[in-house]
Coordinates of C-alpha atoms and ligand atoms in Angstrom, one line a residue:
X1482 CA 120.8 124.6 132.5
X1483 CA 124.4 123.8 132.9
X1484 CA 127.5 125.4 131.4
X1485 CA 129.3 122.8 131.6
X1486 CA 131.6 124.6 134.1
X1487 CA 130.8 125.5 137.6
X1488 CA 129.0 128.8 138.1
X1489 CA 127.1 131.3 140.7
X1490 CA 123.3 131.0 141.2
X1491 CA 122.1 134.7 141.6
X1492 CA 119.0 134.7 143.5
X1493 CA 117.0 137.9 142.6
X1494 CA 115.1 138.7 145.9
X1495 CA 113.4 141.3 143.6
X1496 CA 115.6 144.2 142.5
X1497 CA 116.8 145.6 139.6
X1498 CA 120.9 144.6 141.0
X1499 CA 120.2 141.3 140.3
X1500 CA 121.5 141.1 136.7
X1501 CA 124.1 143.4 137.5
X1502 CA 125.6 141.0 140.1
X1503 CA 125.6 138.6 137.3
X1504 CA 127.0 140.7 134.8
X1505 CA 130.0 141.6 137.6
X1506 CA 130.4 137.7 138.6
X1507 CA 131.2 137.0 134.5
X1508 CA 133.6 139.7 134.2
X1509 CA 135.4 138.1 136.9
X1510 CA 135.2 135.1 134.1
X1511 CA 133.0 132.8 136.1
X1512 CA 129.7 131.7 134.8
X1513 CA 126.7 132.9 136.7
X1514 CA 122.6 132.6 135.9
X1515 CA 119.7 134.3 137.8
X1516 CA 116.7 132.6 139.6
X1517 CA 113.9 133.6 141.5
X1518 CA 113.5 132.5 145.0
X1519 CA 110.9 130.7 144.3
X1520 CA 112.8 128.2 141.9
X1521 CA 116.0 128.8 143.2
X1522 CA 116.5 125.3 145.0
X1523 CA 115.4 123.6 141.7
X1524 CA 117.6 125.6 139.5
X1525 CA 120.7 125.5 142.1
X1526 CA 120.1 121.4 142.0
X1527 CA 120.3 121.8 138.5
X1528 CA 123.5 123.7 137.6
X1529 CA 126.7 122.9 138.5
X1530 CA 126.9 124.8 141.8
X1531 CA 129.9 126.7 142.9
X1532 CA 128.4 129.0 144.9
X1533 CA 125.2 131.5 145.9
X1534 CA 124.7 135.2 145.7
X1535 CA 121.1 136.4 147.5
X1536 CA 120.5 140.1 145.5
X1537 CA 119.3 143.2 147.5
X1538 CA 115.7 143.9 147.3
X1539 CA 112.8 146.6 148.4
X1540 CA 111.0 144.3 151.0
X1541 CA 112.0 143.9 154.9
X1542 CA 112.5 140.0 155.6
X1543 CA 110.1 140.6 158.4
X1544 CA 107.1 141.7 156.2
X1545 CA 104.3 139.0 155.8
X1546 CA 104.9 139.3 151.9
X1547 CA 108.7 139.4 152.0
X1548 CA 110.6 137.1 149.2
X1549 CA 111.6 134.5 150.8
X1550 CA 113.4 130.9 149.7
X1551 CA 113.5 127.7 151.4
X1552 CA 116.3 127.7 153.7
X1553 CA 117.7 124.3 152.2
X1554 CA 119.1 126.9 149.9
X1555 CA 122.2 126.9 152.7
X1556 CA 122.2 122.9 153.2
X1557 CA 123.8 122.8 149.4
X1558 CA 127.6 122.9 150.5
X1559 CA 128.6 125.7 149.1
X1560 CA 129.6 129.5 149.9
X1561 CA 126.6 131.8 150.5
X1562 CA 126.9 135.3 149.9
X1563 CA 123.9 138.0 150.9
X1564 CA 123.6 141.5 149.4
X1565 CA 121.8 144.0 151.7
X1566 CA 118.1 142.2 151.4
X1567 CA 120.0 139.0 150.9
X1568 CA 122.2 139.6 154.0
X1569 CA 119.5 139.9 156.1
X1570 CA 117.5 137.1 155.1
X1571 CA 120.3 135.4 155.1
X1572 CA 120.7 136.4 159.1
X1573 CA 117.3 135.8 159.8
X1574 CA 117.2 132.2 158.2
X1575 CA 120.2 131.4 160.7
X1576 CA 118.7 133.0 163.8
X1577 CA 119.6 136.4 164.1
X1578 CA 117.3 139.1 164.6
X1579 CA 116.6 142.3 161.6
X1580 CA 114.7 145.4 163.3
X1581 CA 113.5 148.7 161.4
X1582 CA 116.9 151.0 161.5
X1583 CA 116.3 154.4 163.2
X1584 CA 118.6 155.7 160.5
X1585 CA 118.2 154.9 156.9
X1586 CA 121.4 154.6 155.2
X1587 CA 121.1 155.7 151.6
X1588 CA 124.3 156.6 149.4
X1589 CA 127.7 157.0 149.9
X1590 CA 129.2 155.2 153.3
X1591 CA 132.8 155.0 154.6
X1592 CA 133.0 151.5 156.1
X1593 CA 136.3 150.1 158.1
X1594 CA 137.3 146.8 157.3
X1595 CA 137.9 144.8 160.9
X1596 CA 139.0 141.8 158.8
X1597 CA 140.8 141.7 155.7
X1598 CA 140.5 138.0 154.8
X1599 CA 138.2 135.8 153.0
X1600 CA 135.5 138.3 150.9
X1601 CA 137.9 141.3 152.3
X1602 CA 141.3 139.7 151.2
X1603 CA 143.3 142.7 150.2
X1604 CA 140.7 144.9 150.8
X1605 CA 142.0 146.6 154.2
X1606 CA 141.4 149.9 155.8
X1607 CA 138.7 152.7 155.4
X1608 CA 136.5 152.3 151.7
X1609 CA 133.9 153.7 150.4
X1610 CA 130.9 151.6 150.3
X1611 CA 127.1 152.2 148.8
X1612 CA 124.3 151.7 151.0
X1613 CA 120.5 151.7 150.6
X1614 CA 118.4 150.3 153.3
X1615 CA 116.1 150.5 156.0
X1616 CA 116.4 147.8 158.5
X1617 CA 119.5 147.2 160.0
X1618 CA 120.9 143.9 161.7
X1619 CA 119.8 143.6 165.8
X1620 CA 122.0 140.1 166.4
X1621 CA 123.8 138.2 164.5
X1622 CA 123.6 134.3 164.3
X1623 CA 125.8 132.5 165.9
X1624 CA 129.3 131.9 164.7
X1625 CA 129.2 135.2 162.5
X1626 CA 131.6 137.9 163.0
X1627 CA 131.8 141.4 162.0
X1628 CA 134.2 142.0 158.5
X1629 CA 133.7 145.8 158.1
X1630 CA 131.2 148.3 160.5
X1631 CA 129.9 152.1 159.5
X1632 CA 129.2 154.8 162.4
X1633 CA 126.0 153.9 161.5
X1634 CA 125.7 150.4 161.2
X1635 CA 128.5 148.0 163.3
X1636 CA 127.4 144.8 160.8
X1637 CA 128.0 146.5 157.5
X1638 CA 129.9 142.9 156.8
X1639 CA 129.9 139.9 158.6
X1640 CA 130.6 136.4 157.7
X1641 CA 131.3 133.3 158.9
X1642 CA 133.8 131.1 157.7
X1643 CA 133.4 127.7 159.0
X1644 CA 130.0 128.0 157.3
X1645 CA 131.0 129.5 153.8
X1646 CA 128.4 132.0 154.4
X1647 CA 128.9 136.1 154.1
X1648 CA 127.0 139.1 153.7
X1649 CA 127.3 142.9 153.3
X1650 CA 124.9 145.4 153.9
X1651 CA 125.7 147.8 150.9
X1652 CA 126.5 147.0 146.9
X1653 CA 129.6 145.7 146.2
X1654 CA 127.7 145.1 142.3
X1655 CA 127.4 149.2 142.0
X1656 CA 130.3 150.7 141.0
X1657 CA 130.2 153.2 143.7
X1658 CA 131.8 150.9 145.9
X1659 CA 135.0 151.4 145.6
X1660 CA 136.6 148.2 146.1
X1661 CA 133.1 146.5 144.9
X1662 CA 134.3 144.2 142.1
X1663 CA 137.6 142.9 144.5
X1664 CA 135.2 142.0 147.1
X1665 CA 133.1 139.5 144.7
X1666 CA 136.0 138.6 143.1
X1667 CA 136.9 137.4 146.5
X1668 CA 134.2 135.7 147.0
X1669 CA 133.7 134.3 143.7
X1670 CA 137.5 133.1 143.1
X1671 CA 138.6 132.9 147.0
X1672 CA 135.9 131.8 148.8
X1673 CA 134.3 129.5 146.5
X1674 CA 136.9 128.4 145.1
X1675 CA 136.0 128.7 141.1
X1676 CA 138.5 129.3 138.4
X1677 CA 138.0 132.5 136.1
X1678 CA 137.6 130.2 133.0
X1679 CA 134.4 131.8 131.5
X1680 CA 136.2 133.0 128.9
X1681 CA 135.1 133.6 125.1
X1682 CA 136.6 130.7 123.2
X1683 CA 135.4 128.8 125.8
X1684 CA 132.0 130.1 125.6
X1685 CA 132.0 129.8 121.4
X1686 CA 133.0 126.3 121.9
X1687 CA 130.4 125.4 124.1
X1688 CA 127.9 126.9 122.0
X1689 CA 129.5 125.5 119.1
X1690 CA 128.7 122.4 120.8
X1691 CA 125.4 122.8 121.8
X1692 CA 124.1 123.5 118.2
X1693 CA 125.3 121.0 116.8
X1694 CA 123.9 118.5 118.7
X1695 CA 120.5 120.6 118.8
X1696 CA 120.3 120.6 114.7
X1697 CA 122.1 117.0 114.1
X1698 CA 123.4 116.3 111.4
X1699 CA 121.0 117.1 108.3
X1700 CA 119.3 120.1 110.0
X1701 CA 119.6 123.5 108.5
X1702 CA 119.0 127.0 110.1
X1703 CA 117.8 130.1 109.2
X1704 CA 118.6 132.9 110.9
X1705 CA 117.8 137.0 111.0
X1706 CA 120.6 139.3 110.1
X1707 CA 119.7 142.6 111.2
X1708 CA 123.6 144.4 110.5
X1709 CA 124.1 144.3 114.5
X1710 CA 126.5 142.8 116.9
X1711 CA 124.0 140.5 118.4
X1712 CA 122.7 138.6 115.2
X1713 CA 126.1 139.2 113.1
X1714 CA 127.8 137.4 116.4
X1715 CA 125.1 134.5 116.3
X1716 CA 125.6 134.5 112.8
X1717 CA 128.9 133.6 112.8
X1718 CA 128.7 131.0 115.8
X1719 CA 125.7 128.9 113.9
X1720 CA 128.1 129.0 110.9
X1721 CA 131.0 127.5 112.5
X1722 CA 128.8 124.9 114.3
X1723 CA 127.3 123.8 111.2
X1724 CA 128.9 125.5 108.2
X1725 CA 126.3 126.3 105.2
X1726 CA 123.8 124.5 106.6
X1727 CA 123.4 128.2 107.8
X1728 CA 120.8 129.9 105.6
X1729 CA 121.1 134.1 107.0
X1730 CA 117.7 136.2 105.6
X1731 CA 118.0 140.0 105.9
X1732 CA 115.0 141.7 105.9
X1733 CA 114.2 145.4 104.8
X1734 CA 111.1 145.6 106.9
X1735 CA 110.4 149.3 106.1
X1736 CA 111.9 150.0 109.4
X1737 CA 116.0 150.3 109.0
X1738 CA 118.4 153.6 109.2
X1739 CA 119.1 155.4 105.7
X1740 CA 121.7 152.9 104.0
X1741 CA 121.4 150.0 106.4
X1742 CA 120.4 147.7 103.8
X1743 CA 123.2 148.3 101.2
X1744 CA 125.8 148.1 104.5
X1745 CA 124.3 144.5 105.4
X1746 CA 124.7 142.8 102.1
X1747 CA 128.2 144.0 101.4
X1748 CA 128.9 142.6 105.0
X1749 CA 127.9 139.7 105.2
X1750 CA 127.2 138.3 101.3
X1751 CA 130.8 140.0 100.4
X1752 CA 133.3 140.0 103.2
X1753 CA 131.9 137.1 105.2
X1754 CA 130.9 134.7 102.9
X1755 CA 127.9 133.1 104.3
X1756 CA 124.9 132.4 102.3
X1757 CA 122.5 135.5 102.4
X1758 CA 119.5 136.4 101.0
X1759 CA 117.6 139.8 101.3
X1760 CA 114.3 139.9 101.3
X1761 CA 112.2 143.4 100.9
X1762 CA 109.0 143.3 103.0
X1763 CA 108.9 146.4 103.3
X1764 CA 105.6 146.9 102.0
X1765 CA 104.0 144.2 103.9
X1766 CA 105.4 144.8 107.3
X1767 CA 104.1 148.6 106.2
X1768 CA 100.3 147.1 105.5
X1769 CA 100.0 145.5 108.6
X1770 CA 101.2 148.2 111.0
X1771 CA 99.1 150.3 109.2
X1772 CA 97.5 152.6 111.8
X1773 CA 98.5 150.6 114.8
X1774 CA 99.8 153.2 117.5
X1775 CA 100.0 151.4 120.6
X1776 CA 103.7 150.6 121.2
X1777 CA 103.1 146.6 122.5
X1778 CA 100.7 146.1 119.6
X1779 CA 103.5 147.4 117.2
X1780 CA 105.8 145.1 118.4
X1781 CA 104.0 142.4 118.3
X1782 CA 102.7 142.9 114.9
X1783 CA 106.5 143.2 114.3
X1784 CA 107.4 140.3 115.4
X1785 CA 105.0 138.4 114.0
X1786 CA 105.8 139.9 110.3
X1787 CA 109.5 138.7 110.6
X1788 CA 108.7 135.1 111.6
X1789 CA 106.2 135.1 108.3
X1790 CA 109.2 136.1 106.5
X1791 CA 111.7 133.5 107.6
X1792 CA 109.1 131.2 107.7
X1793 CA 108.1 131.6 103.7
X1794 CA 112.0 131.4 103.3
X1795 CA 112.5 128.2 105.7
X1796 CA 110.2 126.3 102.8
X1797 CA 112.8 127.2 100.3
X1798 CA 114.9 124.1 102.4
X1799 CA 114.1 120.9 102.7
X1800 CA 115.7 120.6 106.4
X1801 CA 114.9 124.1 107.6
X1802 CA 113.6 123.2 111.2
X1803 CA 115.6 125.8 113.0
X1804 CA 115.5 129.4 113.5
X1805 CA 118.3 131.3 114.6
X1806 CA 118.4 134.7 116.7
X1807 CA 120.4 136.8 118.3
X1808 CA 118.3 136.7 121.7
X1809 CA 120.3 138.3 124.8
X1810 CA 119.9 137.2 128.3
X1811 CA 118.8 140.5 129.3
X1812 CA 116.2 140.3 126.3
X1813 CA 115.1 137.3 128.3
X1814 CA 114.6 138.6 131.6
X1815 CA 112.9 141.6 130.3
X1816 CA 110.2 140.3 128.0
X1817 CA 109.4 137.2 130.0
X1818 CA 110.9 136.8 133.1
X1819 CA 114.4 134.8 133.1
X1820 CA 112.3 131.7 135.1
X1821 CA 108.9 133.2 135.8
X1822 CA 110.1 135.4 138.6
X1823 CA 109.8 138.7 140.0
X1824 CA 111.3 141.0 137.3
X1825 CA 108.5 143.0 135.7
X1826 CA 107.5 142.5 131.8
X1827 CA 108.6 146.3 130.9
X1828 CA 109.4 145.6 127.0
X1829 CA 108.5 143.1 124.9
X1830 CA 111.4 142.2 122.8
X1831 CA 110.3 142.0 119.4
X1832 CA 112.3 138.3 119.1
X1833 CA 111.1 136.9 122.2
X1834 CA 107.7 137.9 123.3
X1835 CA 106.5 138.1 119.7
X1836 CA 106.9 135.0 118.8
X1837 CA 103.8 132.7 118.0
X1838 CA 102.7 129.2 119.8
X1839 CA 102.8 127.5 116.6
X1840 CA 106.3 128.4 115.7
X1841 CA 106.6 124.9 114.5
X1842 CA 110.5 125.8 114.1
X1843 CA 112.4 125.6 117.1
X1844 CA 114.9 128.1 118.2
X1845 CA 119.4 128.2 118.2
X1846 CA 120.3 131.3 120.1
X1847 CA 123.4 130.7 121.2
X1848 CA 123.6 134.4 122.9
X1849 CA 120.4 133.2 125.3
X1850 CA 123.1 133.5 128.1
X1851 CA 125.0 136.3 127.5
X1852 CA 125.1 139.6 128.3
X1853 CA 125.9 142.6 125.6
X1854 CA 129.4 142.6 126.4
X1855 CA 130.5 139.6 126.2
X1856 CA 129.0 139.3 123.2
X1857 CA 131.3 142.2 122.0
X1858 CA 134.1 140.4 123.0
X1859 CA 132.9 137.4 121.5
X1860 CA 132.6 139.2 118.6
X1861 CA 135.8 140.8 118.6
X1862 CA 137.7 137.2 119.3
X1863 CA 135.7 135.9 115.8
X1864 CA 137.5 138.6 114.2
X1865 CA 134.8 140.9 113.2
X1866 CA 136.0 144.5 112.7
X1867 CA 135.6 147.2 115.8
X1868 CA 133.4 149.1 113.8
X1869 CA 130.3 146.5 113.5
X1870 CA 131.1 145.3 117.2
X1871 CA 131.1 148.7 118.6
X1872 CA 128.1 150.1 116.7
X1873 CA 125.3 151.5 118.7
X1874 CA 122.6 149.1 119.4
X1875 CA 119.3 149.1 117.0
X1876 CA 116.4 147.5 118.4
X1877 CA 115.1 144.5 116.5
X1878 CA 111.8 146.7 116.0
X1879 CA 113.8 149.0 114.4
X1880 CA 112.5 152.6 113.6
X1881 CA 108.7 151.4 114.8
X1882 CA 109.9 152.1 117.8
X1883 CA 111.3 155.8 117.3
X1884 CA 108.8 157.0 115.1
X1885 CA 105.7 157.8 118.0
X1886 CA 102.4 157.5 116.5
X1887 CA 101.5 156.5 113.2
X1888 CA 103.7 154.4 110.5
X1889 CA 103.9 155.7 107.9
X1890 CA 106.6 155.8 105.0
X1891 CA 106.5 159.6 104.7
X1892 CA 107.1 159.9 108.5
X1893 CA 109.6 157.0 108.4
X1894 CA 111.4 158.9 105.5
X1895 CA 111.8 162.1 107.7
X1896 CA 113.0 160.2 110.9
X1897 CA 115.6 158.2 108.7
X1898 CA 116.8 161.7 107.4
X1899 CA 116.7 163.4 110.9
X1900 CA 118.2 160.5 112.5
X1901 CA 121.3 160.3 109.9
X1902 CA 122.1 164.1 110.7
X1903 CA 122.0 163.3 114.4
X1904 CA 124.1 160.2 114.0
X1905 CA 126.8 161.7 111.3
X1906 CA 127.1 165.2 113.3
X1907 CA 128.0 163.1 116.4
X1908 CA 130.3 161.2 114.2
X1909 CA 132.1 163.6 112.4
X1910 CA 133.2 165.4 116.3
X1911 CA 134.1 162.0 117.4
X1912 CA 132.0 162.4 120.2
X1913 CA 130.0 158.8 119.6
X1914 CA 132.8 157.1 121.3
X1915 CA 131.8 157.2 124.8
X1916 CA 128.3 156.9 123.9
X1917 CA 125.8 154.0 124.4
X1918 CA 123.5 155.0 122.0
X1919 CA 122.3 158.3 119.6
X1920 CA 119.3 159.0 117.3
X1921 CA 116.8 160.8 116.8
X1922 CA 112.6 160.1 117.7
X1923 CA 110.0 161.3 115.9
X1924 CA 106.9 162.4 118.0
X1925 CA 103.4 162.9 116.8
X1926 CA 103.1 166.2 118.2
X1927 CA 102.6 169.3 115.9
X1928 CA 103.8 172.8 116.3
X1929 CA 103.4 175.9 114.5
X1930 CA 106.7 177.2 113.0
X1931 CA 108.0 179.8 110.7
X1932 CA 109.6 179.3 107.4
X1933 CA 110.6 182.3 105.3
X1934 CA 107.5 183.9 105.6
X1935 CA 105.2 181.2 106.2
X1936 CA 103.7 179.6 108.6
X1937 CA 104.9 176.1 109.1
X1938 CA 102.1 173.4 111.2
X1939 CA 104.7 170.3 111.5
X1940 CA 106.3 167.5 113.7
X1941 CA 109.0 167.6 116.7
X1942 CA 111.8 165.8 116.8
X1943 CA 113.3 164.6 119.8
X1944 CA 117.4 163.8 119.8
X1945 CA 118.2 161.1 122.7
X1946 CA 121.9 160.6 123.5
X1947 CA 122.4 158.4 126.5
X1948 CA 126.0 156.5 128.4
X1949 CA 125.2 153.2 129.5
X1950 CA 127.4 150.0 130.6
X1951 CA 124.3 147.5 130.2
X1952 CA 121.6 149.5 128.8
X1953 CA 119.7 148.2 132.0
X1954 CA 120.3 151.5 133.6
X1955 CA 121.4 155.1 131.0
X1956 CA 122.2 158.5 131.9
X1957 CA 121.3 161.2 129.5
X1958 CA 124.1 162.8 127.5
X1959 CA 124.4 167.0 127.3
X1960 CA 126.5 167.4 123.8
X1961 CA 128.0 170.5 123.5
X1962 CA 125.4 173.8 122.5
X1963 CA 127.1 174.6 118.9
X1964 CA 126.9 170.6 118.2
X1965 CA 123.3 170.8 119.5
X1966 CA 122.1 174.1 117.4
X1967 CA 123.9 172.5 113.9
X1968 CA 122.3 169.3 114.3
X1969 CA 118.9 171.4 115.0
X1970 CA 119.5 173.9 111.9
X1971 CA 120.5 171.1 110.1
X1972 CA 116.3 169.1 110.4
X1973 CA 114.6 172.0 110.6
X1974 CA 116.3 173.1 106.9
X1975 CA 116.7 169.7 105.6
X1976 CA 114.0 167.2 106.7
X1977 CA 110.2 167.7 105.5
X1978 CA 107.5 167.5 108.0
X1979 CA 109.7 168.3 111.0
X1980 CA 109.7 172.2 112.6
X1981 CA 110.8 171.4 115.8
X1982 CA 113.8 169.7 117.8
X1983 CA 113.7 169.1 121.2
X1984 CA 116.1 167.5 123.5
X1985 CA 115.5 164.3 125.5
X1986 CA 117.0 165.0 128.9
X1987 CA 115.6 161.6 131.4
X1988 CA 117.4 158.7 132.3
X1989 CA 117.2 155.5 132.6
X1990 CA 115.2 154.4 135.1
X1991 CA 112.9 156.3 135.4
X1992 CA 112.6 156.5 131.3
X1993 CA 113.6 153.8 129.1
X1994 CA 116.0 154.5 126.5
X1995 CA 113.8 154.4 123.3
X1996 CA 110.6 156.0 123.4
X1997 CA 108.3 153.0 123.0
Ligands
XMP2789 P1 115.0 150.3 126.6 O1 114.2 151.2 125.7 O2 114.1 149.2 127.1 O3 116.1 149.6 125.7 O4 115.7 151.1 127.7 C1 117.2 149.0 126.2 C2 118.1 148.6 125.1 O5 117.5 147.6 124.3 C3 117.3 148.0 123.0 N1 116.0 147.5 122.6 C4 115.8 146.4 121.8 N2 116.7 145.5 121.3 N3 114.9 144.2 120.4 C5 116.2 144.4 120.6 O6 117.0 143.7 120.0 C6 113.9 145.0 121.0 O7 112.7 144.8 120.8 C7 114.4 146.2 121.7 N4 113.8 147.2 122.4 C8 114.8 148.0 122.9 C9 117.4 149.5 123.0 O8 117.8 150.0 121.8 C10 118.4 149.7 124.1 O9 119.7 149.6 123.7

């Protein structure tokens, strides 16, 4: 894969910080990708290499098990940079000795700088620094110096320049480091060099680029418009790549918010004048999930419904070979493993581990790289209005996914009701603006209620409000009591089948942010 510019390979040595030392590496507007140590060489041989970052990770290098790369990884001529796990492969692989610490480190760390250049340029004095480990650095390898040192551990930076190679023991990716982001924008822009041209019309136009010469010049694509950021930016890319040979189906699966439908058309039929068509299949997708529970087996039934669907419509072109989506690079690495590497299958994304062998279509995602907010700004630089770019995200799944237990349209019918009052209350006290995401779940548990005088045997509903930057990690969100009792009053009075509202108070990890 090549972006045509220069980027950071992103070894993920197997934690979850990988993709967030990606994410921080683009924000400093240089192009980055992840690889698994096992492919790493390939994939760095590959890109267009401006330099390496090796992620933190659970393992001690000295383990028998341990990750562990081929150390040609350093013979590529460019700067190295190691991140806890990373750094002390990294001083192992040059002959320096890692030892179980007496101390674990784990948290917040004051760390003093002993040289403000090169990864540290600008960053001088006493920070605050987030650590998490358990071995510690014995010896360095030779021709390595100390950058920064803790009471607790004297190598809590070291680096040495005639090599290009660095490392730090704590995060610089979390942003509990204080001067995290400066010291890999250091490192990205000072050490190796790269310029911060990653930038969104230069991403459009390389996309731009790549689709047309993917679909030629008689090819036609037909893509899912779901009302979203992610397919509505896609959308719009495939269109100026290739005009109306750009065919956009919207289909009511059964499984959208109250309204969604009616919002959709007069988007994208009316204001943006591409060629839409909506298709209501809702009664099929409803037949064939009909009395599947298990969460993987509804997605996958899911995903297989919606390429029936744009398949059926693909006949109605004679060139229809292509099928667009709105697939994000963190959709990738989720459902299948960015390159088959260590990151564990948690989800499977409805549009990329549904799909079936014999697609017999082949796919334009032109968001396959990017991460959500670039995509926003992408979004925003295509001139779509703040109000579609900074709507919540709505899984591709849709309300499947919310509504625990059975499908079925009665159930559906209360969640969509519950989750409008959720959604609207927020709304209305302006509160959804710092908010990643807010809805409501309905769970297949009953309860026994009172109504009047009656006794009441019904659902629970579960209201999830969560902050996130990436969705990859989400803190839960406590709205204010009188918000929190209206909203409840408001289901328990207004929405059949529910007697019950409970709060969902777990973040992410341990939970996930939707319920299946
Ligand atoms: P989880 O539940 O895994 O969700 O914490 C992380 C983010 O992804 C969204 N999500 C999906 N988006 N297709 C999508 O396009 C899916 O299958 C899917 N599943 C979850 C979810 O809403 C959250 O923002």
């Amino acid at each position: 894969m090549s972006a045509g510019q220069k980027g950071i390979l992103v070894v993920d040595m197997g934690a979850q910080y990988a993709q967030l030392i990606a994410r921080r590496v683009r924000e400093a507007h240089v192009w980055s990708q992840i690889a698994p140590p096992d492919r790493a060489l390939e994939i760095a041989r590959e890109m267009e290499l401006g330099g390496i970052i090796l992620s933190g990770g659970p393992a001690s290098v000295y383990a028998p098990d341990a990750p562990s790369l081929t150390e040609e990884i350093l013979e590529l001529g460019v700067p190295v940079l190691g991140i806890c796990y990373g750094l002390q492969w990294l001083v192992q692989a040059l002959g320096g000795t890692v030892v179980p610490a007496d101390k674990h480190e784990y948290g917040r760390t004051s760390v003093q700088v002993r040289r403000d250049e090169h990864i540290f340029e600008a960053v001088a004095g006493r920070t605050v620094v987030w650590m998490s480990h358990a071995d510690r650095v014995e010896a360095l390898p030779e021709g390595f110096e100390v950058y920064a040192s803790s009471n607790d551990c004297p190598f809590a930076a070291i680096g040495n320049p005639e090599r290009g190679a660095f490392g730090v023991q704590f995060h610089p990716e979390v942003t509990h480091t204080v001067r995290g982001r400066e010291i890999l924008q250091n490192f990205v822009w000072r050490v190796c060099g790269l310029e911060a041209s990653w930038r969104p019309d230069s991403i459009v136009q390389r996309e731009i680029e790549k689709i047309q010469g993917q679909v030629g010049d008689d090819g036609e694509v037909v893509l899912g418009l779901s009302g979203g950021v992610d397919s509505s930016v896609a959308a719009l890319i495939v269109h100026r790549a290739i005009g109306d040979r750009l065919h956009c189906i919207f289909v009511d699966n059964g499984l959208l918010r109250l309204g969604e439908r009616e919002s959709g058309e007069a988007l994208f039929g009316q204001h943006l004048n591409m060629d839409l068509t909506v298709v209501d299949a809702s009664a099929q997708f409803l037949e064939k999930l009909a009395g599947v529970r298990d969460p993987e087996a509804k997605r996958k039934v899911i995903g297989h419904e919606f390429v029936e669907v744009f398949r059926e419509e693909a006949k109605r072109f004679t060139n229809a070979r292509f099928l667009g989506q709105g697939t994000l690079y963190p959709d990738v690495i989720e459902s299948v493993n960015v390159h088959g590497g260590n990151t564990a299958v948690i989800k499977s994304h409805h549009n990329v581990g549904g799909l079936p062998e014999d697609l017999e279509m082949d796919l334009v995602e032109p968001l396959r790289e990017l991460f959500k907010d670039e995509v926003r700004d992408i979004g925003r630089h295509l001139g779509l209005s703040d109000v579609l770019v900074d709507r919540q995200p709505f899984p591709g799944p849709g309300l499947a996914v919310r509504c625990l237990g059975e499908l079925t349209a009665e159930r559906l019918e209360s969640l969509r009701l519950a989750d409008r009052i959720v959604t609207s209350e927020i709304e209305a006290e302006g509160l959804h603006e710092g908010l990643w995401q807010y809805f409501a779940v309905l769970l297949p548990v009953r309860s026994v209620g009172v109504m009047g005088d009656a006794r009441t045997y019904e659902e629970a509903c579960a209201i999830r409000v969560v902050q996130s930057e990436d969705a990859m990690t989400a803190d839960w969100v406590l709205l204010p009591q009188e918000l929190l009792a209206k909203i409840s009053n408001r289901i328990i009075n207004e929405v059949r089948g529910i007697n019950r509202v409970v709060l969902d108070i777990s973040s992410k990890p341990p939970s996930t942010i939707e319920w299946e």
